[in-house]
CSV table of C-alpha atoms in Angstrom, one decimal:
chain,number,residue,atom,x,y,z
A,1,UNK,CA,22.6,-3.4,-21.5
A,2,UNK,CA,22.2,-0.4,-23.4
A,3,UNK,CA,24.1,1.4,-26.3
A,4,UNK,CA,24.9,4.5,-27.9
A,5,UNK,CA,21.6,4.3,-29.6
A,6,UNK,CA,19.7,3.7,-26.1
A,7,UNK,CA,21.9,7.0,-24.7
A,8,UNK,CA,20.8,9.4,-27.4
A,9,UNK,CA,17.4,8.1,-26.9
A,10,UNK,CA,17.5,8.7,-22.7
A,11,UNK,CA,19.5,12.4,-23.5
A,12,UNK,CA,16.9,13.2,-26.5
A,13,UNK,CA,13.7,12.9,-24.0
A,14,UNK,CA,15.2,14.9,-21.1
A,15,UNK,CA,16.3,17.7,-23.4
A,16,UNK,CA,13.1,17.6,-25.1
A,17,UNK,CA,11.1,18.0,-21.1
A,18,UNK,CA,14.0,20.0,-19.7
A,19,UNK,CA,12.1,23.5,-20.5
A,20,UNK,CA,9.0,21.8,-19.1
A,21,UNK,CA,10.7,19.9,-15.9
A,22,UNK,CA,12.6,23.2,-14.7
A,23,UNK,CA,9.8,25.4,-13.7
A,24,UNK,CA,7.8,22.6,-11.9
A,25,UNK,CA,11.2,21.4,-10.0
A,26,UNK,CA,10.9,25.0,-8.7
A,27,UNK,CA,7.6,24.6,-7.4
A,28,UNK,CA,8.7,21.7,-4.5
A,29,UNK,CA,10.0,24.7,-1.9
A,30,UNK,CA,11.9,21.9,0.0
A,31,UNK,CA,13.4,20.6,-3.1
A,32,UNK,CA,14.1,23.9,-4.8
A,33,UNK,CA,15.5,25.7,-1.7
A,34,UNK,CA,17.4,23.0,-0.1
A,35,UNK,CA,21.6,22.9,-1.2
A,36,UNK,CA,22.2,19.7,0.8
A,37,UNK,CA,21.5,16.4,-0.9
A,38,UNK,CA,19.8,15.2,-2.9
A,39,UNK,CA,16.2,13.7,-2.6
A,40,UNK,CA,15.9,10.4,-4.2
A,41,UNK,CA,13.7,8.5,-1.9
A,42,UNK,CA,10.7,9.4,-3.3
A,43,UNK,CA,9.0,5.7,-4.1
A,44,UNK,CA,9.2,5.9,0.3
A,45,UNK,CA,7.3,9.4,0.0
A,46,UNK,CA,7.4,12.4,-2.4
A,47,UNK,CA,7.8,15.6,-2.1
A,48,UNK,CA,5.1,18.4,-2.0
A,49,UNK,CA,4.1,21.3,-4.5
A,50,UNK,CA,3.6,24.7,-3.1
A,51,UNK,CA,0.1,24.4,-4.5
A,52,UNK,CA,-0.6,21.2,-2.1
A,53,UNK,CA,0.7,23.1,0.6
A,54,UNK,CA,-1.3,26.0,0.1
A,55,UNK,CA,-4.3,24.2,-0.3
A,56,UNK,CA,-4.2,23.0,2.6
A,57,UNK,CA,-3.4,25.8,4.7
A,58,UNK,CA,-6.1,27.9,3.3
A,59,UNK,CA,-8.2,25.0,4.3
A,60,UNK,CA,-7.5,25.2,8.0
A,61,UNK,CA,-7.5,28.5,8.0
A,62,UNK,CA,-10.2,29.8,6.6
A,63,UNK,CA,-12.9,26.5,6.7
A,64,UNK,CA,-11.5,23.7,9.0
A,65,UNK,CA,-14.5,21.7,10.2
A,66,UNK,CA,-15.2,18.1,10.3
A,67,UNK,CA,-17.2,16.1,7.5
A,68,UNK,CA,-21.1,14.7,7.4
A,69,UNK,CA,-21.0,16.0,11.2
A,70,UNK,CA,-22.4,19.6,10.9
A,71,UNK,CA,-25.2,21.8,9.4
A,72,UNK,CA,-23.0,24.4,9.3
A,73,UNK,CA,-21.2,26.4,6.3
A,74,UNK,CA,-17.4,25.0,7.4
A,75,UNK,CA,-19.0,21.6,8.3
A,76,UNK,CA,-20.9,21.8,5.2
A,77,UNK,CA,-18.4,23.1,2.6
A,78,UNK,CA,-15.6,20.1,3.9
A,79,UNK,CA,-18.5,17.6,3.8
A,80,UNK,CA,-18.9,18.8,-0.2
A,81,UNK,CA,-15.2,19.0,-0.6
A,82,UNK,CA,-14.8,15.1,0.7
A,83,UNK,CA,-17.6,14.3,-1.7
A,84,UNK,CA,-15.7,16.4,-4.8
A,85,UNK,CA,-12.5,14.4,-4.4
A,86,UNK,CA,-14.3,11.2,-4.3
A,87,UNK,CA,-15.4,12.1,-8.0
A,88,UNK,CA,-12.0,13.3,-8.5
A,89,UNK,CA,-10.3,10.4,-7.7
A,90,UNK,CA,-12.7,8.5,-10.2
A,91,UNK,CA,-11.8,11.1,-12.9
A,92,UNK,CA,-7.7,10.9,-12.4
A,93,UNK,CA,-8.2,7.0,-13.2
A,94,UNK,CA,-10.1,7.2,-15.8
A,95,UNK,CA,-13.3,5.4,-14.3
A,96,UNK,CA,-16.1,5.6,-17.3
A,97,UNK,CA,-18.7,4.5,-15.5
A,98,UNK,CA,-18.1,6.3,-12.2
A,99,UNK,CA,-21.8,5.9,-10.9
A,100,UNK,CA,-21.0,2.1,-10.6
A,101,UNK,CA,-17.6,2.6,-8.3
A,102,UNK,CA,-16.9,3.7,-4.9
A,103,UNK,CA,-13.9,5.5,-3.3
A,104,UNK,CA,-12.7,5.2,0.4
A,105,UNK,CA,-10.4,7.6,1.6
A,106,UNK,CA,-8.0,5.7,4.3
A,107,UNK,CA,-4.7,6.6,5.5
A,108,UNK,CA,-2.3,4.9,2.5
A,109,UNK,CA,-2.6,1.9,0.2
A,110,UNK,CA,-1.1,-0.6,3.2
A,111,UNK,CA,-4.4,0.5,5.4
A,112,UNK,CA,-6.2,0.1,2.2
A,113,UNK,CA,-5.3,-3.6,1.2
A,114,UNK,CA,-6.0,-4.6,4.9
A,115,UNK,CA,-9.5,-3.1,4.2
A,116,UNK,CA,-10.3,-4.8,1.2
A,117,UNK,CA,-8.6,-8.2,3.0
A,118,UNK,CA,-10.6,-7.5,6.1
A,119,UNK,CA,-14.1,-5.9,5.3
A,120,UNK,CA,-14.9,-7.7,2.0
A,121,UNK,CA,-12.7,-10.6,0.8
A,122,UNK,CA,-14.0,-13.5,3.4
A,123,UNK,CA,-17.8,-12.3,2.1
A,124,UNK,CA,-16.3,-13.9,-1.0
A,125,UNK,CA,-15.0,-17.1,-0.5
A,126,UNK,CA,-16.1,-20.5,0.6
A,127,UNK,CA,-14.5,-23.7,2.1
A,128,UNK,CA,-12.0,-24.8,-1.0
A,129,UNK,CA,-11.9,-21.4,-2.6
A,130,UNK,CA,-8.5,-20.5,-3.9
A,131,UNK,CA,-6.9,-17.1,-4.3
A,132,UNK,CA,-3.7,-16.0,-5.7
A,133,UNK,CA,-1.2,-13.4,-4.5
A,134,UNK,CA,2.2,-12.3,-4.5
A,135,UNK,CA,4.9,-13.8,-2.9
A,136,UNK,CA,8.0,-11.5,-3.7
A,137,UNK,CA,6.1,-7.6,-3.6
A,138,UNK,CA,5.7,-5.5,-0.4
A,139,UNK,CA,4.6,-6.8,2.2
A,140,UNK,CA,1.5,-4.8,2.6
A,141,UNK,CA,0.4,-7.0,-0.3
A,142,UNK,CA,0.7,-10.6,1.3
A,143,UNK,CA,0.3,-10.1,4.7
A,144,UNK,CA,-3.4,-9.3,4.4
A,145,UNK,CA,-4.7,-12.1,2.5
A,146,UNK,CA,-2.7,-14.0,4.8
A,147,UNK,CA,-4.3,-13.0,7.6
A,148,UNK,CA,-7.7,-13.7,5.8
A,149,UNK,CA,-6.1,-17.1,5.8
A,150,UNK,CA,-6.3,-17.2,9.3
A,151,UNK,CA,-9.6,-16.0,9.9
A,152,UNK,CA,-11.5,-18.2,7.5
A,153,UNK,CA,-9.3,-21.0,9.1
A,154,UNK,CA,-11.0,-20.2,12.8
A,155,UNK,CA,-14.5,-20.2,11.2
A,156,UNK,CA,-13.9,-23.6,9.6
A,157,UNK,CA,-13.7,-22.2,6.3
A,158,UNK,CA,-10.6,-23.4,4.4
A,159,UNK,CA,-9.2,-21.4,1.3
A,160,UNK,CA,-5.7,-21.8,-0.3
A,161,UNK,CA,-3.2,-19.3,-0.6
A,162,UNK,CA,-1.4,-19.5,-3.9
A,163,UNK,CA,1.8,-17.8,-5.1
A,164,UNK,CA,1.3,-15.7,-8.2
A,165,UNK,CA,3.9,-17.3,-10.5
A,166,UNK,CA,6.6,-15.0,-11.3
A,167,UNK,CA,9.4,-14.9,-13.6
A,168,UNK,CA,13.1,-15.9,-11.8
A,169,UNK,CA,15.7,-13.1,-12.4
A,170,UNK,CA,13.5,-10.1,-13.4
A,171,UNK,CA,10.2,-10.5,-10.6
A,172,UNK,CA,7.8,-9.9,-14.1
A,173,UNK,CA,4.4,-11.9,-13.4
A,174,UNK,CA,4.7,-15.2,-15.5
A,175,UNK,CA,0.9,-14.6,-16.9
A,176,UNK,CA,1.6,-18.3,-19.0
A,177,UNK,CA,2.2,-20.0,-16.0
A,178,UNK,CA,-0.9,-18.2,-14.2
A,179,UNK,CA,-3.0,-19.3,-16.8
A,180,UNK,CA,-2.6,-22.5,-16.4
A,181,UNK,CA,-2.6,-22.6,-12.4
A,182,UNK,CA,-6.4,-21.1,-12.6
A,183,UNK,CA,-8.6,-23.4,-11.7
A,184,UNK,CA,-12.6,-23.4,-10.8
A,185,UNK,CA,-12.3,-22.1,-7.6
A,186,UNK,CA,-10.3,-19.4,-8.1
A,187,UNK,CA,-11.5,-16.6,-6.8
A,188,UNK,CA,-9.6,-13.8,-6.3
A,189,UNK,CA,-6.1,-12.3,-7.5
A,190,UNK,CA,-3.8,-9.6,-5.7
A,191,UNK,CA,-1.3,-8.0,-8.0
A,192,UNK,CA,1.2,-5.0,-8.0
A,193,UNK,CA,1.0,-2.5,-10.8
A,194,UNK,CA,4.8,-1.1,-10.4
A,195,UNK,CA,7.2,-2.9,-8.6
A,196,UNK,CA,8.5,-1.1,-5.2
A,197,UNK,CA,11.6,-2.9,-5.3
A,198,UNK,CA,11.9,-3.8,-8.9
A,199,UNK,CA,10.9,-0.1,-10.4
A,200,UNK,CA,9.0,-2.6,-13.3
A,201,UNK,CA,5.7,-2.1,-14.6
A,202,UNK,CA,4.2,-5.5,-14.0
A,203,UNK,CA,2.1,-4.9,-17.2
A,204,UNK,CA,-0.9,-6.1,-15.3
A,205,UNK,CA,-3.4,-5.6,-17.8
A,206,UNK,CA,-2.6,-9.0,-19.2
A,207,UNK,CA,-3.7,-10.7,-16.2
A,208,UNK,CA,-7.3,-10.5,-16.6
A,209,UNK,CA,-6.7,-12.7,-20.1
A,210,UNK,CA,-4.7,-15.0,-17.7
A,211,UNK,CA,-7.6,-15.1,-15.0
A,212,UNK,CA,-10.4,-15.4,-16.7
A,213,UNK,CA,-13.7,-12.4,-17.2
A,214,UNK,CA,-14.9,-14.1,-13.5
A,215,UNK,CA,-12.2,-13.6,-10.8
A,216,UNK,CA,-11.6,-10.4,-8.9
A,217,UNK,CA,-8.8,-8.4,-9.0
A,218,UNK,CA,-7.3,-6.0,-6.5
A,219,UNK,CA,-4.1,-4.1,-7.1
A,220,UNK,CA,-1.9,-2.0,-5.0
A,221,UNK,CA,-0.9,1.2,-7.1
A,222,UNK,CA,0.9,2.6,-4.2
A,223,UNK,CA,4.1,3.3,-6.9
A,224,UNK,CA,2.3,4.3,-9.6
A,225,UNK,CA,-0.7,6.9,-9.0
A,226,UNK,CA,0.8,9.8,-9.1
A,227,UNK,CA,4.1,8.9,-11.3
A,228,UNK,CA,2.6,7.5,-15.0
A,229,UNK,CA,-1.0,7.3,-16.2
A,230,UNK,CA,-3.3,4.7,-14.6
A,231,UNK,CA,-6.6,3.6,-16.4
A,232,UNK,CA,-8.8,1.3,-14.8
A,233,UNK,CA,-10.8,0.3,-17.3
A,234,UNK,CA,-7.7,-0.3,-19.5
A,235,UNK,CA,-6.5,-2.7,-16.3
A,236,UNK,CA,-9.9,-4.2,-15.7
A,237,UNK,CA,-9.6,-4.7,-12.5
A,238,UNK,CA,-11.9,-4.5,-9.4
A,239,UNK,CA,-9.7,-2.9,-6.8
A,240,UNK,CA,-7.0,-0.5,-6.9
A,241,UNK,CA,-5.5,0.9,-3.7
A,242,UNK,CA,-3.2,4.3,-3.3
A,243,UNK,CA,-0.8,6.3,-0.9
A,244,UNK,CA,-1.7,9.7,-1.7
A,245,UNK,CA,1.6,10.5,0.5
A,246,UNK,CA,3.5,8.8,-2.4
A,247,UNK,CA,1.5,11.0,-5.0
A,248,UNK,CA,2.6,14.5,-3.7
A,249,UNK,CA,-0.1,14.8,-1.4
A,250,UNK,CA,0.0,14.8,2.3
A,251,UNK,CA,0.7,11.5,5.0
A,252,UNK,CA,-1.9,9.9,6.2
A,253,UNK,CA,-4.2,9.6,3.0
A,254,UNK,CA,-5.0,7.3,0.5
A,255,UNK,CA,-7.6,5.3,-0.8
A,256,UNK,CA,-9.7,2.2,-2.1
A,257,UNK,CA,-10.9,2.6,-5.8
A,258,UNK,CA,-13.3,-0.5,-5.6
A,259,UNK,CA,-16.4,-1.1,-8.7
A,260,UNK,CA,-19.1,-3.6,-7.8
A,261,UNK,CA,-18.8,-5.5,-11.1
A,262,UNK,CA,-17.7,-9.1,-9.1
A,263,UNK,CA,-18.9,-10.3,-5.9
A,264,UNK,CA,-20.5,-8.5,-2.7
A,265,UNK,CA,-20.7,-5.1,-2.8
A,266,UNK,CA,-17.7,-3.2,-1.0
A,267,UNK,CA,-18.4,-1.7,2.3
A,268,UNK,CA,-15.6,-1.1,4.9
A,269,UNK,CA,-16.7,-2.3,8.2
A,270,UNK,CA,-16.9,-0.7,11.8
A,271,UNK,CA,-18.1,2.9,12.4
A,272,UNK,CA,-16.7,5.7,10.1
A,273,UNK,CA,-15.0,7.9,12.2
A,274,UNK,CA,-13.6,11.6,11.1
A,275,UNK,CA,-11.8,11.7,7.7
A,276,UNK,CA,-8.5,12.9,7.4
A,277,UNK,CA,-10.2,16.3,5.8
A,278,UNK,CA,-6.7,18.2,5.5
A,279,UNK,CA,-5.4,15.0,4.0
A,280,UNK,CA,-8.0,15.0,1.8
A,281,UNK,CA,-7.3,18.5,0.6
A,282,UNK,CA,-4.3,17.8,-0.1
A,283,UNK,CA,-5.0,15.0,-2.3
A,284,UNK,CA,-7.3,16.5,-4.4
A,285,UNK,CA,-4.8,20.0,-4.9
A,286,UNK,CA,-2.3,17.2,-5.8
A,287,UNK,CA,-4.5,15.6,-8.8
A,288,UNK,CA,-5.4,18.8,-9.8
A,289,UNK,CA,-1.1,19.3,-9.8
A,290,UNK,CA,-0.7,16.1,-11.3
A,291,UNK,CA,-2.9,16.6,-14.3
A,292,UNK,CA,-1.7,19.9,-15.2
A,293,UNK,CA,2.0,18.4,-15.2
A,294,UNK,CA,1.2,15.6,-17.3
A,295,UNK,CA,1.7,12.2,-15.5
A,296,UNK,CA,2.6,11.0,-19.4
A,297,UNK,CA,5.4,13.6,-18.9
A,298,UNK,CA,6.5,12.9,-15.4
A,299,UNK,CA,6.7,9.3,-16.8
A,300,UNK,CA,9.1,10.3,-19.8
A,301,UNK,CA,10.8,11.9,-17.3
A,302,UNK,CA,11.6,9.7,-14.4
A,303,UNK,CA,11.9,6.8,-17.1
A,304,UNK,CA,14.6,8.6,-19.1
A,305,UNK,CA,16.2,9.5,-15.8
A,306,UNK,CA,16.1,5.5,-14.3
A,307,UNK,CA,17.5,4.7,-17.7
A,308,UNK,CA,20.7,7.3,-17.0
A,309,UNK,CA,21.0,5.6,-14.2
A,310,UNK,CA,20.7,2.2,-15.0
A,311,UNK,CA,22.8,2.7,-18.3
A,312,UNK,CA,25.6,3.6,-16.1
A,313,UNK,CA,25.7,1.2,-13.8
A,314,UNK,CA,25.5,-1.5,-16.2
A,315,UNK,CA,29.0,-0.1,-17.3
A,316,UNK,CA,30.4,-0.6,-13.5
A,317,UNK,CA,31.8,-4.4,-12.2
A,318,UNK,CA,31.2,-3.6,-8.6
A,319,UNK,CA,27.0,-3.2,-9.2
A,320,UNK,CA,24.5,-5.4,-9.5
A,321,UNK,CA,21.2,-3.8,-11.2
A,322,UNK,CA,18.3,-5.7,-9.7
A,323,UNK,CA,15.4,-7.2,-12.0
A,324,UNK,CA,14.7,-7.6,-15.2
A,325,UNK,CA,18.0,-7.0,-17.0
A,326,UNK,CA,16.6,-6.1,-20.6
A,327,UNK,CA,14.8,-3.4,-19.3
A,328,UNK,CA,18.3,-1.4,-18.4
A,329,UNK,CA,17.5,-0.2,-21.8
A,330,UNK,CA,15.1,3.3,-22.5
A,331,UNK,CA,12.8,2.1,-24.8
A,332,UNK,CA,12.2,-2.1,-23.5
A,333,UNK,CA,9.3,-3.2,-24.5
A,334,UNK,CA,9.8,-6.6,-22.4
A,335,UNK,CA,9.0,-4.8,-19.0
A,336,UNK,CA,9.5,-0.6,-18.5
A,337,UNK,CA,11.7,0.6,-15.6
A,338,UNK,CA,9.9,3.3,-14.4
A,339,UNK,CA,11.6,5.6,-11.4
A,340,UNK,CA,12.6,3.0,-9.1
A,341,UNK,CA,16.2,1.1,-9.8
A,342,UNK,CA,17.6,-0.6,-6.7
A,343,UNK,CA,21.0,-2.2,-6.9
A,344,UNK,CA,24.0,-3.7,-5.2
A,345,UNK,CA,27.6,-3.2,-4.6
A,346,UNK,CA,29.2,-6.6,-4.7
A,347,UNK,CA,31.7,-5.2,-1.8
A,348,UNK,CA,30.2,-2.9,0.0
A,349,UNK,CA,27.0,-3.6,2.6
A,350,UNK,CA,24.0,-1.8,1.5
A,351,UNK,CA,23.6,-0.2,4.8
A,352,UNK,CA,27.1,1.2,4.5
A,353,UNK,CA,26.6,2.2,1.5
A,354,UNK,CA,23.5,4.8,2.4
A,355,UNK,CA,25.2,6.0,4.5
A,356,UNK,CA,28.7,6.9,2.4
A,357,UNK,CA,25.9,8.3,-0.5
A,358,UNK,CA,25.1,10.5,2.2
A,359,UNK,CA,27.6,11.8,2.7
A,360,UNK,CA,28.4,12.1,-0.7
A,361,UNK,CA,25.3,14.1,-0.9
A,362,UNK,CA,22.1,11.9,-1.9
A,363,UNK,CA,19.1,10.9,0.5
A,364,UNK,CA,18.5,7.3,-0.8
A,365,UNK,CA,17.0,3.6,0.8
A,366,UNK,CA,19.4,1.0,2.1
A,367,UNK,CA,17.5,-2.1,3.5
A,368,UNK,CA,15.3,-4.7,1.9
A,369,UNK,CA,12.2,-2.3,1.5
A,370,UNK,CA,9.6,-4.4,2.9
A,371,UNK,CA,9.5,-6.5,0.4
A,372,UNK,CA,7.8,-9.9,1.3
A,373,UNK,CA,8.5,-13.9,1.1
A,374,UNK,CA,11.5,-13.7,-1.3
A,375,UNK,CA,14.1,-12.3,0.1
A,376,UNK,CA,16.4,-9.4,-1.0
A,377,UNK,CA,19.6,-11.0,0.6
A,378,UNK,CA,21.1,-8.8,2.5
A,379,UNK,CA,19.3,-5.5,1.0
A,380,UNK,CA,19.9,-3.1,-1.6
A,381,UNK,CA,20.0,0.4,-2.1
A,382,UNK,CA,17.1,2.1,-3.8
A,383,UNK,CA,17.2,5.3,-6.0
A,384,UNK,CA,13.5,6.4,-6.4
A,385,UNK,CA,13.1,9.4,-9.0
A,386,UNK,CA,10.1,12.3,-9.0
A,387,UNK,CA,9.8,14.9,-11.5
A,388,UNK,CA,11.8,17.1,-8.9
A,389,UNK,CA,14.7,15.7,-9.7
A,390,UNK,CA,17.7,16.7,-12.4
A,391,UNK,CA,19.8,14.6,-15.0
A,392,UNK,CA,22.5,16.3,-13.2
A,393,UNK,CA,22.0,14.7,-10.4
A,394,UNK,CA,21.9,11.3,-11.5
A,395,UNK,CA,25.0,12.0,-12.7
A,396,UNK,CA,26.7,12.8,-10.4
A,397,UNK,CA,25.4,9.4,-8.5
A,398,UNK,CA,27.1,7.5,-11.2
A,399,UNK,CA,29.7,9.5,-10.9
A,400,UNK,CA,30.1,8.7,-7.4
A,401,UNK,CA,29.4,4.8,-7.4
A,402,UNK,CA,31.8,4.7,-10.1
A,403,UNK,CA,34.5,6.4,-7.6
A,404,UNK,CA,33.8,3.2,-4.9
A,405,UNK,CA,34.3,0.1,-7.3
């Protein structure tokens, strides 16, 4: 739980960015001109710049053509632009050796596990292979690999689906455990960087150690590109898959960050039909956004803010903060809560309570937020935090719960 030294640690950083956060808040027009509630559903889909949207109507107004389909200036220019945020992408993760990865623009990061699961992972394995993947995350990131499963299983080929081993109480990935579960025919791991549920980093970068310099990663980023740095050489891993939707950008993008360092090469099956070229746009306006802002900062930020939150409803009987309880505190260095904290009211229905938040003016989640195997009773409510959004109005959320004990 934290203290009086963890407070003037939270209220130190968001003075500190309050002269930087106030002029970009004003930049999210439906954010900055709307009195009614407040967002804070953002780990379901974030808000968008008025540089994202202007990108993106200049586009399709003044060059909307289709990609690789044209000799044409428009056709042309939107085939170079695809091409551009492709090396973009590479550059925002900090990919080294970018002539030795691929990118894959699909339409979010569930489209793009199902393509890694579907158009590359059987290539991989053989009768008594094993792979390892998590239980208790969303259920974009089980269902796949399950369903690989199930293929291989109707070819004859016969693979094991293990469980990632996780920690009980706080859903951290038990790496120790892991270590020793590895065996010779492990092949392949699916992890989570930040938890969707949770709001933990899942400090993946200590599960190559665990795995061993052989077995290919893939890892669903889907609540972390866009909100804190991501390095992929720092994570050594061999997929990482993104909701640009969740990154500021707009729907129906993402993509599959894939290097050919272990196993087949990557190449997504089936004809490649037209790109989602406005999407596209918009993603690449939104990394250029993004690194002007600082995703260090938006980190500080939406940290600082998780831990106002979190600090105060560790001081309330009726709530139950779910994860890893150390981490209520700013600076934990067991596992960071980032800008996701979902919790419970021991009396009141997490449904019902969404809706009386509502009307208390904040937009929030009330269900069990696709999150897979393990379940999350009978849901939660989920405050998800963007750089859009104020100290004062966390708050006045605490403010709030603390009126409904």
């Amino acid at each position: 739980m934290g203290g009086f030294a963890d407070e003037a640690n939270e209220a130190n950083e968001l003075e500190a960015l309050a002269d930087w956060q106030r002029p970009l808040r004003a930049q999210f027009p439906l954010v900055a001109g709307n009195p009614g509630p407040a967002y804070l559903d953002s780990a379901a889909t974030a808000q968008k710049p008025q540089a994202v949207l202007d990108a993106v109507t200049t586009y399709l107004t003044t060059g909307n053509a289709n990609a690789g389909r044209g000799s044409y200036p428009w056709a042309n220019r939107t085939t170079a632009m695809v091409e551009r945020t492709r090396e973009r992408v590479k550059e925002f993760l900090g990919d080294t050796d970018p002539d030795r990865s691929s990118v894959h623009f699909t339409s979010g990061a569930s489209e793009g596990l199902r393509t890694v699961a579907r158009d590359w992972l059987p290539e991989l394995l053989g009768d008594g292979d094993e792979i390892f993947v998590p239980f208790g995350d969303h259920q974009a990131n089980l269902a796949p690999w399950l369903e690989v499963q199930e293929l291989l299983a109707r070819q004859g080929v016969r693979i094991a689906v293990r469980e990632l081993p996780c920690q009980e109480g706080s859903g951290d990935y038990d790496v120790r455990a892991l270590a020793r579960a590895v065996g010779p025919r492990t092949r392949f791991l699916a992890a989570t960087h930040v938890h969707h549920v949770y709001g933990a980093d899942m400090n993946v970068h200590r599960l190559r150690e665990a795995v061993g310099p052989e077995v290919v990663i893939a890892l669903d980023a889907a609540q972390s590109f866009g909100h804190l740095p991501v390095s992929v050489d720092r994570l050594d891993v061999d997929f990482l898959v993104f909701s640009g939707h969740k990154a500021l950008a707009l729907p129906g993008t993402g993509a599959v960050w894939a290097r050919g360092l272990r196993g087949p090469e990557f190449r997504p099956g089936g004809w490649q039909g037209t790109p989602n070229t406005a999407g596209i746009v918009s993603l690449a306006a939104a990394l250029d956004w993004l690194d002007e802002a600082g995703t260090d900062r938006i980190e500080r930020w939406t940290t600082a803010l998780a831990a106002r939150l979190t600090d105060g409803l560790s001081r309330l009987e009726a709530y139950e903060v779910l994860g890893c309880r150390t981490s209520l505190a700013a600076e934990s260095e067991v596992q960071r809560r980032t800008s996701l904290v979902a919790f419970r009211h021991r009396g009141i229905d997490a449904g019902d309570l969404g809706f009386i938040l509502f009307g208390e003016g904040f937009m929030v989640r009330s269900d069990g937020h696709c999150q897979a195997g393990r379940s999350v009773g009978d849901g939660s409510v989920r405050v998800s935090l963007h750089v859009y959004n104020t100290p004062e109005e966390v708050q006045k959320l605490v403010t709030v719960l603390a009126g409904l004990q």
